[in-house]
Coordinates of C-alpha atoms in Angstrom, one line a residue:
X1 CA -30.5 -19.1 -19.6
X2 CA -30.3 -22.2 -17.0
X3 CA -32.9 -22.4 -14.7
X4 CA -30.9 -21.5 -11.5
X5 CA -28.7 -19.0 -13.6
X6 CA -29.5 -16.0 -11.7
X7 CA -27.6 -17.7 -8.3
X8 CA -24.5 -19.6 -10.3
X9 CA -24.2 -16.3 -10.9
X10 CA -24.5 -14.9 -7.3
X11 CA -22.1 -17.5 -6.5
X12 CA -19.1 -16.6 -8.9
X13 CA -19.5 -13.2 -8.0
X14 CA -19.3 -14.3 -4.3
X15 CA -15.9 -16.3 -5.2
X16 CA -15.0 -13.3 -6.9
X17 CA -14.8 -10.9 -3.6
X18 CA -13.5 -14.2 -1.5
X19 CA -9.9 -14.0 -3.1
X20 CA -9.7 -10.6 -3.0
X21 CA -10.2 -10.2 0.1
X22 CA -8.1 -13.3 0.2
X23 CA -5.7 -11.6 -1.5
X24 CA -5.8 -8.5 0.8
X25 CA -4.9 -10.3 4.0
X26 CA -2.6 -12.5 2.7
X27 CA -1.0 -9.0 1.6
X28 CA -2.3 -7.5 4.9
X29 CA -0.6 -10.0 7.1
X30 CA 3.1 -11.4 5.2
X31 CA 3.3 -8.3 3.1
X32 CA 6.3 -7.0 1.5
X33 CA 5.0 -10.1 -0.4
X34 CA 5.1 -11.2 -4.4
X35 CA 3.0 -12.7 -6.2
X36 CA 4.4 -15.8 -6.9
X37 CA 4.4 -16.3 -2.9
X38 CA 0.6 -15.1 -3.1
X39 CA -0.2 -17.9 -5.4
X40 CA 1.5 -20.7 -2.9
X41 CA -0.3 -19.4 0.8
X42 CA -4.0 -19.0 -1.6
X43 CA -4.1 -21.7 -3.6
X44 CA -4.7 -19.7 -6.4
X45 CA -4.0 -20.0 -10.2
X46 CA -0.8 -16.9 -10.9
X47 CA -3.0 -14.8 -13.3
X48 CA -6.0 -15.2 -11.4
X49 CA -3.6 -13.2 -8.2
X50 CA -2.2 -11.0 -11.1
X51 CA -5.9 -10.3 -11.7
X52 CA -6.5 -9.7 -8.5
X53 CA -3.8 -7.4 -7.1
X54 CA -4.4 -5.1 -10.4
X55 CA -7.7 -4.6 -8.9
X56 CA -6.4 -3.5 -5.6
X57 CA -4.4 -1.3 -6.8
X58 CA -6.6 0.2 -9.0
X59 CA -8.4 0.5 -5.9
X60 CA -5.5 2.3 -4.1
X61 CA -5.7 -0.6 -1.0
X62 CA -2.4 -2.0 -2.2
X63 CA 0.8 -1.2 -3.7
X64 CA 3.6 -2.2 -5.6
X65 CA 7.4 -0.8 -3.5
X66 CA 10.3 -2.8 -4.7
X67 CA 11.7 -5.7 -6.5
X68 CA 13.0 -9.0 -4.8
X69 CA 16.5 -10.5 -5.2
X70 CA 16.5 -12.2 -8.2
X71 CA 16.5 -16.3 -8.2
X72 CA 17.6 -16.6 -11.8
X73 CA 14.1 -15.5 -13.4
X74 CA 12.5 -12.1 -13.6
X75 CA 12.7 -10.0 -10.5
X76 CA 9.9 -10.8 -7.9
X77 CA 8.1 -7.0 -7.3
X78 CA 6.9 -6.7 -3.8
X79 CA 3.3 -5.7 -2.3
X80 CA 2.3 -4.3 0.8
X81 CA -1.0 -2.7 1.1
X82 CA -1.7 1.1 1.1
X83 CA -2.9 1.9 4.6
X84 CA -2.3 5.7 4.1
X85 CA -5.6 5.8 1.0
X86 CA -8.4 5.0 4.1
X87 CA -9.0 5.7 8.0
X88 CA -11.5 4.9 10.4
X89 CA -12.6 6.0 13.9
X90 CA -12.9 4.0 16.5
X91 CA -15.3 6.1 20.1
X92 CA -15.1 3.7 23.1
X93 CA -17.8 4.9 25.2
X94 CA -16.7 4.0 29.3
X95 CA -18.6 4.8 32.8
X96 CA -16.6 8.0 33.9
X97 CA -14.3 8.9 29.5
X98 CA -14.8 8.6 25.7
X99 CA -11.9 8.4 23.5
X100 CA -11.8 8.7 20.2
X101 CA -9.4 6.6 17.4
X102 CA -7.9 7.2 14.2
X103 CA -6.2 4.1 12.7
X104 CA -5.2 2.8 9.0
X105 CA -6.2 0.0 7.5
X106 CA -3.4 -1.8 9.3
X107 CA -5.0 -0.6 12.6
X108 CA -1.7 1.4 13.8
X109 CA -3.6 4.2 16.5
X110 CA -2.8 8.0 13.8
X111 CA -3.7 9.9 16.2
X112 CA -6.2 9.4 20.1
X113 CA -8.5 11.8 22.1
X114 CA -10.0 12.0 26.1
X115 CA -13.3 13.0 26.8
X116 CA -13.4 13.3 30.5
X117 CA -17.6 12.6 30.5
X118 CA -19.3 14.9 33.4
X119 CA -20.2 13.2 36.7
X120 CA -23.5 15.1 37.5
X121 CA -26.3 14.6 34.2
X122 CA -29.0 17.9 33.7
X123 CA -32.0 18.4 35.9
X124 CA -34.2 17.1 33.4
X125 CA -31.6 14.0 31.6
X126 CA -34.7 11.9 33.4
X127 CA -37.1 13.7 31.7
X128 CA -38.4 11.6 28.2
X129 CA -41.5 12.1 26.2
X130 CA -44.8 9.5 26.7
X131 CA -43.5 8.3 23.1
X132 CA -39.2 8.0 24.3
X133 CA -40.1 4.6 26.4
X134 CA -37.5 4.8 27.7
X135 CA -35.2 5.5 31.5
X136 CA -31.8 7.1 32.4
X137 CA -30.6 5.2 35.8

């Protein structure tokens, strides 16, 4: 093994992750988009884009949707992000209310609930155990 071999392997893994993230971002921003368009915009080799998109499809992050019109060669297949399989929850705590929001991966709001917070607090809300070292205003 060459000196610094571990760092070299780590750098290769990092480059792969960055390339995958760049491809996913392009699909999310410009989808439906073909692999050749991704290769042109990302400046990655078409073979690299094919490998990355195959991995993203296997993980359920993107999907093929339809074929684009032929420009004389093989018809390009359009790719879009798959937003139904993954969700994120956002919680916003305000002075008078709390909001909980469910998003898909494209930041589309799927559900949202608002909860009012009580104006008064229980009498013991200001008491903390001695080891807590906190204060309540």
